[in-house]
CSV table of C-alpha atoms in Angstrom, one decimal:
chain,number,residue,atom,x,y,z
A,1,SER,CA,29.5,-85.6,24.4
A,2,TYR,CA,31.9,-86.0,21.4
A,3,THR,CA,34.6,-88.5,20.7
A,4,VAL,CA,37.9,-88.1,18.8
A,5,GLY,CA,37.4,-87.8,15.1
A,6,GLN,CA,33.8,-86.8,15.2
A,7,GLU,CA,32.9,-83.7,13.1
A,8,VAL,CA,30.4,-80.9,13.6
A,9,HIS,CA,29.2,-78.2,11.3
A,10,ARG,CA,28.8,-74.7,12.9
A,11,THR,CA,26.2,-72.5,11.1
A,12,GLN,CA,27.5,-69.5,13.0
A,13,THR,CA,31.0,-69.7,11.6
A,14,HIS,CA,30.2,-71.7,8.4
A,15,ARG,CA,33.1,-74.0,9.4
A,16,VAL,CA,33.6,-77.8,10.1
A,17,TYR,CA,35.4,-78.8,13.3
A,18,ARG,CA,36.9,-82.2,14.1
A,19,CYS,CA,37.1,-83.4,17.7
A,20,ALA,CA,40.7,-83.8,18.9
A,21,ALA,CA,40.0,-85.0,22.4
A,22,ASP,CA,36.9,-86.6,24.0
A,23,THR,CA,34.8,-83.7,25.3
A,24,SER,CA,31.4,-82.7,26.6
A,25,GLY,CA,29.8,-79.4,27.4
A,26,THR,CA,28.4,-76.4,25.7
A,27,ILE,CA,31.6,-74.5,24.8
A,28,PRO,CA,31.5,-73.8,21.0
A,29,PRO,CA,34.2,-75.6,19.0
A,30,GLU,CA,35.7,-72.3,17.7
A,31,LEU,CA,36.4,-71.3,21.3
A,32,ALA,CA,37.5,-74.8,22.7
A,33,ILE,CA,40.7,-74.9,20.7
A,34,THR,CA,42.3,-77.6,22.8
A,35,SER,CA,39.4,-80.0,22.0
A,36,TRP,CA,38.5,-79.1,18.5
A,37,VAL,CA,40.4,-78.5,15.2
A,38,ASP,CA,39.1,-76.2,12.4
A,39,VAL,CA,39.4,-78.4,9.3
A,40,ARG,CA,37.5,-76.8,6.5
A,41,PRO,CA,34.6,-74.5,5.5
A,42,THR,CA,31.1,-76.0,5.1
A,43,ASN,CA,30.3,-77.1,1.5
A,44,ARG,CA,28.1,-74.1,0.8
A,45,TRP,CA,30.7,-71.6,1.9
A,46,ALA,CA,33.8,-73.3,0.5
A,47,PRO,CA,34.2,-71.0,-2.6
A,48,PHE,CA,34.6,-68.0,-0.3
A,49,ASP,CA,37.7,-69.0,1.6
A,50,TYR,CA,41.3,-68.6,0.3
A,51,TYR,CA,41.7,-72.1,-1.2
A,52,THR,CA,40.6,-73.8,-4.4
A,53,SER,CA,41.3,-77.2,-2.8
A,54,THR,CA,38.3,-76.6,-0.5
A,55,ALA,CA,35.6,-76.6,-3.2
A,56,ALA,CA,31.9,-76.6,-3.1
A,57,GLU,CA,30.6,-79.8,-4.7
A,58,GLY,CA,27.1,-80.4,-6.0
A,59,THR,CA,25.0,-83.4,-6.6
A,60,ALA,CA,25.7,-85.4,-9.8
A,61,GLY,CA,23.6,-84.0,-12.7
A,62,VAL,CA,22.4,-81.0,-10.7
A,63,ALA,CA,23.8,-77.4,-11.1
A,64,ILE,CA,25.4,-75.5,-8.3
A,65,SER,CA,23.8,-72.1,-7.9
A,66,TYR,CA,24.2,-69.1,-5.6
A,67,ARG,CA,22.1,-66.0,-5.2
A,68,LEU,CA,24.1,-63.2,-3.5
A,69,VAL,CA,22.6,-59.8,-2.5
A,70,ASN,CA,23.8,-56.5,-1.0
A,71,LEU,CA,27.4,-57.0,-2.1
A,72,GLY,CA,28.0,-53.3,-2.5
A,73,TYR,CA,29.9,-51.9,-5.5
A,74,PHE,CA,31.9,-54.2,-7.7
A,75,ASP,CA,32.8,-54.7,-11.4
A,76,THR,CA,34.6,-58.0,-11.6
A,77,ILE,CA,34.1,-61.7,-10.5
A,78,TYR,CA,37.0,-64.1,-10.6
A,79,PHE,CA,36.4,-67.9,-10.6
A,80,ARG,CA,39.1,-70.5,-10.0
A,81,GLY,CA,38.9,-74.3,-9.7
A,82,VAL,CA,35.5,-74.5,-11.4
A,83,ILE,CA,34.6,-78.0,-12.7
A,84,GLY,CA,31.6,-78.3,-15.1
A,85,SER,CA,30.5,-77.6,-18.6
A,86,GLN,CA,29.2,-74.1,-18.4
A,87,LEU,CA,29.2,-71.1,-16.1
A,88,ASN,CA,26.2,-68.7,-16.1
A,89,VAL,CA,26.3,-65.3,-14.4
A,90,LYS,CA,23.4,-62.9,-14.1
A,91,LEU,CA,23.1,-59.6,-12.4
A,92,ARG,CA,19.7,-58.2,-11.4
A,93,ASP,CA,18.8,-54.7,-10.2
A,94,LYS,CA,17.1,-56.2,-7.2
A,95,PRO,CA,16.3,-59.8,-6.0
A,96,GLU,CA,14.4,-61.9,-8.6
A,97,SER,CA,11.8,-62.7,-5.9
A,98,SER,CA,11.1,-59.0,-5.8
A,99,GLY,CA,10.8,-58.7,-9.6
A,100,GLY,CA,14.4,-57.8,-10.3
A,101,VAL,CA,15.3,-57.2,-14.0
A,102,ILE,CA,18.5,-58.7,-15.5
A,103,VAL,CA,20.9,-55.8,-16.2
A,104,PHE,CA,23.9,-58.1,-17.2
A,105,GLN,CA,24.4,-61.7,-18.1
A,106,LYS,CA,27.2,-63.9,-19.4
A,107,THR,CA,27.7,-67.5,-20.2
A,108,ILE,CA,31.2,-69.0,-20.2
A,109,GLU,CA,32.2,-72.4,-21.6
A,110,LEU,CA,34.5,-74.1,-19.0
A,111,THR,CA,36.5,-76.4,-21.3
A,112,GLN,CA,39.4,-75.4,-23.5
A,113,PRO,CA,39.0,-76.0,-27.3
A,114,PRO,CA,40.9,-79.1,-28.5
A,115,GLY,CA,44.2,-78.5,-30.2
A,116,GLY,CA,43.3,-80.7,-33.2
A,117,TRP,CA,41.2,-83.7,-34.4
A,118,TYR,CA,43.2,-86.2,-32.3
A,119,GLU,CA,42.6,-84.3,-29.1
A,120,TYR,CA,39.0,-83.8,-30.0
A,121,LEU,CA,38.5,-87.6,-30.6
A,122,PHE,CA,40.7,-89.2,-27.9
A,123,SER,CA,41.8,-86.7,-25.3
A,124,PRO,CA,39.8,-85.8,-22.2
A,125,LEU,CA,38.3,-82.4,-21.8
A,126,VAL,CA,40.5,-79.8,-20.3
A,127,GLN,CA,38.9,-77.3,-17.9
A,128,VAL,CA,39.9,-73.7,-18.1
A,129,PRO,CA,42.1,-72.7,-15.1
A,130,TYR,CA,40.1,-69.6,-14.3
A,131,SER,CA,37.2,-67.5,-15.5
A,132,ILE,CA,36.8,-63.7,-15.1
A,133,VAL,CA,33.6,-61.8,-15.7
A,134,THR,CA,33.9,-58.0,-16.3
A,135,ASP,CA,32.2,-55.2,-18.3
A,136,PHE,CA,29.5,-54.6,-15.7
A,137,PHE,CA,28.9,-52.5,-12.6
A,138,SER,CA,27.0,-53.7,-9.5
A,139,GLN,CA,25.4,-51.5,-6.9
A,140,PRO,CA,24.0,-52.1,-3.4
A,141,GLY,CA,20.7,-54.0,-3.6
A,142,TYR,CA,21.6,-55.8,-6.8
A,143,GLU,CA,21.4,-59.6,-6.8
A,144,LEU,CA,24.2,-61.7,-8.3
A,145,GLN,CA,23.2,-65.1,-9.6
A,146,ILE,CA,25.9,-67.8,-10.2
A,147,GLU,CA,25.3,-71.2,-11.8
A,148,VAL,CA,27.7,-74.0,-12.7
A,149,VAL,CA,26.2,-76.6,-15.0
A,150,PRO,CA,27.7,-80.0,-14.6
A,151,PHE,CA,28.6,-82.6,-17.2
A,152,SER,CA,26.2,-85.5,-17.6
A,153,GLY,CA,28.2,-87.7,-15.2
A,154,PRO,CA,30.4,-86.0,-12.5
A,155,SER,CA,29.2,-83.3,-10.2
A,156,ALA,CA,30.0,-79.7,-10.6
A,157,ARG,CA,32.5,-78.0,-8.3
A,158,ILE,CA,33.5,-74.4,-7.5
A,159,GLY,CA,36.9,-73.8,-5.9
A,160,LEU,CA,37.0,-70.1,-5.4
A,161,ILE,CA,34.8,-67.0,-6.0
A,162,VAL,CA,36.4,-63.6,-5.7
A,163,ILE,CA,34.2,-60.5,-6.0
A,164,GLY,CA,35.7,-57.0,-6.3
A,165,GLY,CA,37.2,-54.5,-8.6
A,166,LEU,CA,39.6,-55.0,-11.5
A,167,THR,CA,42.7,-52.8,-11.4
A,168,PRO,CA,45.3,-52.9,-14.3
A,169,LEU,CA,48.8,-52.3,-13.0
A,170,ALA,CA,50.2,-51.7,-16.4
A,171,GLY,CA,47.7,-49.0,-17.4
A,172,SER,CA,45.7,-51.3,-19.7
A,173,LEU,CA,44.6,-54.9,-20.0
A,174,SER,CA,46.5,-55.5,-23.2
A,175,SER,CA,48.0,-58.9,-23.7
A,176,ASN,CA,51.2,-57.1,-24.6
A,177,ALA,CA,51.6,-55.8,-21.1
A,178,VAL,CA,53.4,-58.9,-19.8
A,179,GLU,CA,56.9,-59.4,-21.1
A,180,ARG,CA,58.5,-62.7,-22.1
A,181,GLY,CA,60.0,-64.8,-19.3
A,182,ALA,CA,57.0,-64.8,-17.0
A,183,THR,CA,56.9,-68.0,-14.8
A,184,VAL,CA,54.2,-70.2,-13.3
A,185,GLU,CA,55.3,-72.3,-10.3
A,186,PRO,CA,52.9,-74.9,-9.0
A,187,VAL,CA,53.7,-75.8,-5.4
A,188,THR,CA,52.5,-78.7,-3.3
A,189,TYR,CA,52.5,-78.9,0.5
A,190,SER,CA,51.9,-82.6,0.5
A,191,TYR,CA,54.7,-84.8,1.8
A,192,ILE,CA,55.7,-88.5,1.9
A,193,ASN,CA,55.6,-90.1,5.3
A,194,THR,CA,57.9,-93.1,5.8
A,195,ALA,CA,57.0,-95.6,8.5
A,196,GLU,CA,59.4,-97.6,10.6
A,197,ASP,CA,59.0,-100.7,8.3
A,198,GLY,CA,59.9,-98.6,5.2
A,199,THR,CA,56.5,-98.3,3.8
A,200,THR,CA,55.4,-94.9,2.6
A,201,THR,CA,52.1,-93.0,2.4
A,202,ILE,CA,51.4,-89.6,0.8
A,203,LYS,CA,50.0,-87.0,3.2
A,204,ARG,CA,47.7,-84.9,1.1
A,205,ARG,CA,47.9,-81.1,1.8
A,206,HIS,CA,47.0,-77.9,0.1
A,207,SER,CA,48.7,-76.7,-3.1
A,208,ALA,CA,49.5,-73.2,-4.4
A,209,THR,CA,50.7,-71.5,-7.6
A,210,ASN,CA,53.4,-68.8,-7.5
A,211,ILE,CA,53.7,-66.5,-10.6
A,212,ARG,CA,56.3,-64.0,-11.5
A,213,MET,CA,56.0,-61.5,-14.4
A,214,THR,CA,57.5,-58.3,-15.6
A,215,ALA,CA,55.9,-55.4,-17.5
A,216,THR,CA,57.4,-52.2,-19.0
A,217,ILE,CA,55.1,-49.2,-18.7
A,218,PRO,CA,55.3,-45.5,-19.4
A,219,ILE,CA,57.0,-43.6,-16.6
A,220,GLU,CA,53.8,-41.6,-15.9
A,221,TRP,CA,52.1,-44.8,-14.8
A,222,ALA,CA,54.8,-45.8,-12.4
A,223,ASP,CA,53.6,-44.0,-9.3
A,224,GLU,CA,50.1,-45.4,-9.7
A,225,ALA,CA,51.4,-48.9,-10.1
A,226,ALA,CA,53.4,-48.6,-6.9
A,227,ARG,CA,50.4,-47.3,-5.1
A,228,GLN,CA,48.2,-50.1,-6.3
A,229,ILE,CA,50.8,-52.7,-5.1
A,230,LYS,CA,51.0,-51.1,-1.7
A,231,SER,CA,47.2,-50.9,-1.4
A,232,VAL,CA,46.9,-54.7,-1.5
A,233,LEU,CA,49.9,-55.8,0.7
A,234,ASP,CA,48.8,-58.5,3.1
A,235,ILE,CA,45.4,-58.7,1.4
A,236,PRO,CA,44.7,-61.9,-0.7
A,237,VAL,CA,43.8,-60.9,-4.2
A,238,ALA,CA,43.4,-62.5,-7.6
A,239,VAL,CA,46.2,-61.8,-10.1
A,240,VAL,CA,45.7,-62.2,-13.9
A,241,GLY,CA,48.5,-61.9,-16.4
A,242,SER,CA,46.0,-61.0,-19.2
A,243,THR,CA,42.3,-61.0,-19.7
A,244,THR,CA,42.5,-61.1,-23.5
A,245,ASN,CA,45.3,-63.5,-24.3
A,246,ASP,CA,44.1,-67.2,-24.0
A,247,SER,CA,47.6,-68.5,-24.6
A,248,ILE,CA,48.7,-67.4,-21.2
A,249,MET,CA,45.7,-68.5,-19.2
A,250,GLU,CA,47.8,-70.3,-16.6
A,251,LEU,CA,49.5,-67.0,-15.7
A,252,THR,CA,47.1,-66.4,-12.8
A,253,THR,CA,46.8,-67.1,-9.1
A,254,PHE,CA,45.2,-66.0,-5.9
A,255,GLY,CA,47.2,-64.9,-2.9
A,256,LEU,CA,49.5,-62.2,-1.5
A,257,VAL,CA,51.2,-59.7,-3.9
A,258,SER,CA,54.6,-58.1,-3.7
A,259,GLY,CA,56.5,-56.3,-6.4
A,260,THR,CA,59.2,-53.8,-7.3
A,261,VAL,CA,58.7,-50.7,-9.5
A,262,THR,CA,61.9,-49.6,-11.2
A,263,TYR,CA,62.0,-46.0,-12.4
A,264,ASP,CA,63.9,-45.5,-15.7
A,265,TYR,CA,64.3,-42.4,-17.8
A,266,THR,CA,61.3,-42.8,-20.0
A,267,THR,CA,59.8,-46.1,-18.8
A,268,ALA,CA,59.3,-48.1,-15.6
A,269,ASN,CA,59.5,-51.8,-15.0
A,270,ILE,CA,57.1,-53.7,-12.6
């Protein structure tokens, strides 16, 4: 039997459920929706849902690591909400336990360089908002190894891992593709709850980031840009303003995409 507030971890669904009404029996929580509430993924599977706020958290001083096999074909890995000092990515032509050889590896520093000596000496370290790994190609049977090395004190965290293919809408990944006037809009779904006596408490909820940007492209790229936008409608994807310009690193998010392609005489606008 289970009482209200008790939580259970389901290895079959990789989710954590909280009891909403005293119950007993053998009906799985994911099927007994009147007695159980789905609250979050398990810690190990947290980077593979849609939210950076549900992050996998390691033990202080110990790296978080994943070994993923049989992921099919992909050429890009997008990381968001990663807390730590260093991100290490390796790709092997088969599992390491079977003698797999490293065919690609990359190390990424997860903190932004300080703006000057004052920031270097007195300001806290600033984590990069996202990391993207490209310039490789994985095939079925390959093993992907991911490791986040923590700082000496706090534990490492991984908010989101997205594995797939990188598709440029503007025909290239040039930092000049995005025009001036792009916007980043952080949104919170938390709210302030006011009690009868006037006291208030903040109810913490998920957050999101909306971005809007425009790019001018040659007219011959317009049809392909429209096709790419239509191909991911209703499919959560990672969106990156530029993979080469570090000055617009915050122009990125993960979610649903919509857009308008405007056909002009010699150019088109996205």
